[in-house]
Tab-separated table of C-alpha atoms in Angstrom:
chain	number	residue	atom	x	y	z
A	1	UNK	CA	0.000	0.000	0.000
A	2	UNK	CA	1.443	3.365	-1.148
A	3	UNK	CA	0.852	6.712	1.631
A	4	UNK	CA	1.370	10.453	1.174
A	5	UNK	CA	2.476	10.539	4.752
A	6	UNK	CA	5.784	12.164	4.075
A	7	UNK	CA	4.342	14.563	1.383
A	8	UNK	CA	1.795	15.656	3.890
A	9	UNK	CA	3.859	16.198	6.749
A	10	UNK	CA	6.515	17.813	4.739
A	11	UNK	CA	4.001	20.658	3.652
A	12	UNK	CA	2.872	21.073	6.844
A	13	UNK	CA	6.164	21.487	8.034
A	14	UNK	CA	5.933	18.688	10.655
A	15	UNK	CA	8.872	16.742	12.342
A	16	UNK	CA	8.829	13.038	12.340
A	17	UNK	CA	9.001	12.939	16.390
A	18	UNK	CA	6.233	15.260	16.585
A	19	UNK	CA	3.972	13.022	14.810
A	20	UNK	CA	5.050	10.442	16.841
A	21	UNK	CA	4.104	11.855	20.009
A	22	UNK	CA	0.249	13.317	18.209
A	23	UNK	CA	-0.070	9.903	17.142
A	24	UNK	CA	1.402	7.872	20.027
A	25	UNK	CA	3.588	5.813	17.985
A	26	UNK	CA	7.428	5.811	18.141
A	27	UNK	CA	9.250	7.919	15.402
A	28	UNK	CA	10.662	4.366	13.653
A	29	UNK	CA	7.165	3.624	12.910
A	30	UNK	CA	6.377	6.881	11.181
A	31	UNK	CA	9.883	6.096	9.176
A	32	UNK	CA	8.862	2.369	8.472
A	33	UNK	CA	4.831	3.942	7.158
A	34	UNK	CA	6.710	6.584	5.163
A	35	UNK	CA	9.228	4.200	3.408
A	36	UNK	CA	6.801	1.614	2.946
A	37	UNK	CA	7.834	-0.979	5.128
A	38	UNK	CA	4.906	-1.222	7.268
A	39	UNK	CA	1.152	-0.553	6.436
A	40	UNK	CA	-1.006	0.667	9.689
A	41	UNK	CA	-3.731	-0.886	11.000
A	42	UNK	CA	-7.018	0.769	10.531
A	43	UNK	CA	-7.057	1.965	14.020
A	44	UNK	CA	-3.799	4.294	13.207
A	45	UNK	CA	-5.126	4.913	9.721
A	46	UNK	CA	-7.813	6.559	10.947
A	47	UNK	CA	-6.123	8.593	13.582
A	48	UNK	CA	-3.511	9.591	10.847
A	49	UNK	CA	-6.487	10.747	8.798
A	50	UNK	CA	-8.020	12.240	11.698
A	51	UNK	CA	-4.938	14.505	12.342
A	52	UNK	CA	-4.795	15.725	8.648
A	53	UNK	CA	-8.170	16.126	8.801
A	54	UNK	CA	-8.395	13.928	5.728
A	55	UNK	CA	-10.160	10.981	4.909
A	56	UNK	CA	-7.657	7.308	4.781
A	57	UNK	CA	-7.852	6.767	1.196
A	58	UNK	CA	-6.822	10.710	0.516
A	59	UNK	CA	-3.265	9.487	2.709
A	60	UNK	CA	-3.570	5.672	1.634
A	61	UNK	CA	-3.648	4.084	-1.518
A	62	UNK	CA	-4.487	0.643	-2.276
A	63	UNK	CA	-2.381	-0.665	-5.034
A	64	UNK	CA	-3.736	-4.342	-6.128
A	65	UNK	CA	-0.679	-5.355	-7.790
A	66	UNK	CA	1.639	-4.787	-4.871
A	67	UNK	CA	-0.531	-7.247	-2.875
B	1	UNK	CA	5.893	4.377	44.794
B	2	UNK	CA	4.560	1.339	43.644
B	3	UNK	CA	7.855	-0.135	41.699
B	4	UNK	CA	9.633	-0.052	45.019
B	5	UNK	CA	7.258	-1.361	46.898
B	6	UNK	CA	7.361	-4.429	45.630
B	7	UNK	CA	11.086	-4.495	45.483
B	8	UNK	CA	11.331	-3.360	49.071
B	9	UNK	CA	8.908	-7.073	49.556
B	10	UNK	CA	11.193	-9.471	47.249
B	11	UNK	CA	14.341	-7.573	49.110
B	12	UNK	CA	13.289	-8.831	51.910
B	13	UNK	CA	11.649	-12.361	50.841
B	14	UNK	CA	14.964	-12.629	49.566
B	15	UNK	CA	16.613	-11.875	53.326
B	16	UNK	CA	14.456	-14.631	54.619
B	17	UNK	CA	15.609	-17.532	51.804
B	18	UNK	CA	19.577	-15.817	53.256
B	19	UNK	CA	18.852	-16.528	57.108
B	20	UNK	CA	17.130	-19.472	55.939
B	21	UNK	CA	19.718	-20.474	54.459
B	22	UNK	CA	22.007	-19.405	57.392
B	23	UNK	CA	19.838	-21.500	60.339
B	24	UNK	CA	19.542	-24.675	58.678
B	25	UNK	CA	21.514	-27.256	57.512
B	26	UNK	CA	20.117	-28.864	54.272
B	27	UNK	CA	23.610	-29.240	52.437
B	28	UNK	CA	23.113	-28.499	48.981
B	29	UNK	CA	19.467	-27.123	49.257
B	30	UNK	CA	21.021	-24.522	51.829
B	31	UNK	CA	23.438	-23.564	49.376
B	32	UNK	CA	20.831	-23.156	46.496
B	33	UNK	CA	18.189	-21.505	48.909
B	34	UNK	CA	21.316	-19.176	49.728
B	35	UNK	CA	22.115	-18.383	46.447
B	36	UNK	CA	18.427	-17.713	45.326
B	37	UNK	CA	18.206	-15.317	48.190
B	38	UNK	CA	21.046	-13.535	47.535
B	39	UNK	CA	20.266	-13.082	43.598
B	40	UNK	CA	16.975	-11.884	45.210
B	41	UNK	CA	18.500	-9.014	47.256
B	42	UNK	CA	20.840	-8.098	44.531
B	43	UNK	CA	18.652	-7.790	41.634
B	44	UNK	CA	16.058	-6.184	44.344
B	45	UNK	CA	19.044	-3.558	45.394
B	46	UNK	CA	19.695	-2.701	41.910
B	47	UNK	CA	16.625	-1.998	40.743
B	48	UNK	CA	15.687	0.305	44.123
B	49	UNK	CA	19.053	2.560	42.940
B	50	UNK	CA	17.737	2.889	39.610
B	51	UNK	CA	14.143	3.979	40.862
B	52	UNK	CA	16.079	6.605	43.515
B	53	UNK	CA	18.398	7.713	40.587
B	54	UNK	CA	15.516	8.352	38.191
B	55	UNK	CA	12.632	9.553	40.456
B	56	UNK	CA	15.479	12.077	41.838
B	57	UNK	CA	13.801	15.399	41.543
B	58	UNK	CA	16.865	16.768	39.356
B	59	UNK	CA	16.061	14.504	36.603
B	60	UNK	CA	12.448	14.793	36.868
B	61	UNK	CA	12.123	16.074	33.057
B	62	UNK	CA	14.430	13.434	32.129
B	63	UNK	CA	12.345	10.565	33.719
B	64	UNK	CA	9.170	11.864	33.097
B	65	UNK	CA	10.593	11.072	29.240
B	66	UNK	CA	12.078	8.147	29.829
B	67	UNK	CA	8.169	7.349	31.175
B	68	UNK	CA	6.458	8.322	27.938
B	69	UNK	CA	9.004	6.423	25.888
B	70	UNK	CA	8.532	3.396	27.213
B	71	UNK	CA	4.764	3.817	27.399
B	72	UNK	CA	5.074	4.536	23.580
B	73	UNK	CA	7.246	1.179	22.945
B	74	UNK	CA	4.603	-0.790	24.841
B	75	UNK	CA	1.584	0.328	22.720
B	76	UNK	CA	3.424	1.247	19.257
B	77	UNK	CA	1.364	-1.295	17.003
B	78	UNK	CA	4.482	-1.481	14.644
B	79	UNK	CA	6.551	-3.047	17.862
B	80	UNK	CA	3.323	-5.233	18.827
B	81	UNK	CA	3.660	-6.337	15.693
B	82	UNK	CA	7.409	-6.838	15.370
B	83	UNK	CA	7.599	-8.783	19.223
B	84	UNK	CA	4.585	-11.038	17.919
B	85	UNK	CA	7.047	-11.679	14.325
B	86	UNK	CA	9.720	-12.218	16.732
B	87	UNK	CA	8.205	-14.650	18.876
B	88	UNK	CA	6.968	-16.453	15.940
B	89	UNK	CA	10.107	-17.164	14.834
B	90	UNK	CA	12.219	-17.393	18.012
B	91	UNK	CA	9.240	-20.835	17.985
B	92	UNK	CA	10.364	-21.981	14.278
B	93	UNK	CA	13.974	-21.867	15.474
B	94	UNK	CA	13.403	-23.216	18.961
B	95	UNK	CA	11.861	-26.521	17.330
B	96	UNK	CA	14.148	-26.672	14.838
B	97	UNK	CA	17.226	-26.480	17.455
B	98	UNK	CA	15.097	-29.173	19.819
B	99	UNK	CA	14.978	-31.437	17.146
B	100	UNK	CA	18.401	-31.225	15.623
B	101	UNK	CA	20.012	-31.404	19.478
B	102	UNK	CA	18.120	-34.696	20.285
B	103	UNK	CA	19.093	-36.244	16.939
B	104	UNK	CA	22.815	-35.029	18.075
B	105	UNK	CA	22.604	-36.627	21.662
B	106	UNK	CA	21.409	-39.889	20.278
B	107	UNK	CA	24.539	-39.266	17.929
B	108	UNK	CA	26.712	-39.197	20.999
B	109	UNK	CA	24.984	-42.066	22.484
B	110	UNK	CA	24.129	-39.658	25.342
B	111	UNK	CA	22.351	-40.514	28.670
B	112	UNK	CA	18.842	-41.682	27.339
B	113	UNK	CA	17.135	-38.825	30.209
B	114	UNK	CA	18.975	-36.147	28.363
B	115	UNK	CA	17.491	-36.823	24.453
B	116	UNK	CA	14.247	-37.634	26.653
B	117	UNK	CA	14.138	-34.221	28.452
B	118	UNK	CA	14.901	-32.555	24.804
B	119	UNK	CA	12.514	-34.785	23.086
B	120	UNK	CA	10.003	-33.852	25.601
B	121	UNK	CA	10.601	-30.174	25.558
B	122	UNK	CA	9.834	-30.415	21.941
B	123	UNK	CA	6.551	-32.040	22.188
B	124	UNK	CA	5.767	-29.872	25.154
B	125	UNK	CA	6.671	-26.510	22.928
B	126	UNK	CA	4.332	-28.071	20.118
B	127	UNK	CA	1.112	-28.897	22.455
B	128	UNK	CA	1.406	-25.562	24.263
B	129	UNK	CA	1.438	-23.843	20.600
B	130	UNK	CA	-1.703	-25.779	20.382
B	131	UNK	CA	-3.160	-24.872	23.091
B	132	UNK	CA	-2.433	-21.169	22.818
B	133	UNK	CA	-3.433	-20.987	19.083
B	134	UNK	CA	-6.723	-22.860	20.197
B	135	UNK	CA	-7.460	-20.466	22.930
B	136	UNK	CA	-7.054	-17.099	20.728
B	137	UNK	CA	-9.067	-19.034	17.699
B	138	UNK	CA	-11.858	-18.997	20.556
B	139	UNK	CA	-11.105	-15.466	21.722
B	140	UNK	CA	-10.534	-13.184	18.535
């Protein structure tokens, strides 16, 4: 599944560690959502979307052939 | 408060197994109820300094972080998920290495209790995976 995590944090001029803390994650796992390496569960998808104040499939795209 | 509490209690359930220990004479029991006891109060000792050190007002900040961050590994989903991985395969290797070792002890023509005990750690591993998977098919 492909995010806009980074693109949306970059813009909004937001540091890794503080969307760790909003989110109550650890900042590795906002490294390992933004690189791909690990997909959320749709408990933190929805807070995610919740703190953009976007919907999850405006930050998370499904991609069919990558699954 | 709370975290030394209860090392304050196995400090001194570990005093007892000492002068246990100390008053009897059970030859090599003493010795082992001796030894118990005194990992006790040691382990018990050490982790009292580290609460003093930490809860010291000076590094209140500090601690207070220290705090969050480990709250933070505990519910991160990503290290749930990477300690349930873990475990997973920590079980693959563990029957793997059971398995292999007993087939090496009967190698060596070694004590028949030893490949037993192995043998029956495997088997023990396998129902309790059983079990476990059983009870969380029931659960979730």
């Amino acid at each position: 599944m492909k995010n806009r995590l980074e693109q949306l944090r970059k813009e909004r001029g937001i540091k890794q560690e503080d969307l760790a803390k909003a989110l109550e994650v650890s900042r590795q796992t906002i490294g390992s959502l933004e690189n791909g390496h690990y997909n959320p569960s749709i408990q933190l998808a929805f807070k995610i979307a919740k703190y953009f104040k976007l919907r999850i499939e405006d930050i998370f795209i499904y991609d069919v052939e990558t699954q | 408060m709370n975290h030394k509490k209860t090392f304050v209690i196995s400090t001194i359930i570990g005093i007892v197994f000492v002068l246990i220990a100390l008053y009897t004479d059970f030859g090599y029991y003493s010795t082992l109820l001796f030894a118990s006891g005194y990992g006790i109060i040691l382990n018990s000792i050490l982790h009292i300094i580290s609460l003093m050190y930490w809860q010291n007002p000076k590094r209140r900040t500090a601690y207070e972080k220290k705090l969050q961050e480990e709250h933070i590994n505990k519910v991160d989903e990503r290290k749930q998920y990477l300690r349930m991985k873990s475990g997973y395969i920590t079980y693959q290797i563990m029957t793997f290495a059971l398995l292999i070792l007993s087939f090496i002890l009967a190698l060596f023509q070694v004590n028949t209790w030893f490949i037993t005990i192995v043998f029956l750690t495997f088997i023990f591993q396998w129902i309790v995976s059983i079990i476990v998977t059983y009870t969380l098919e029931k659960r979730f």
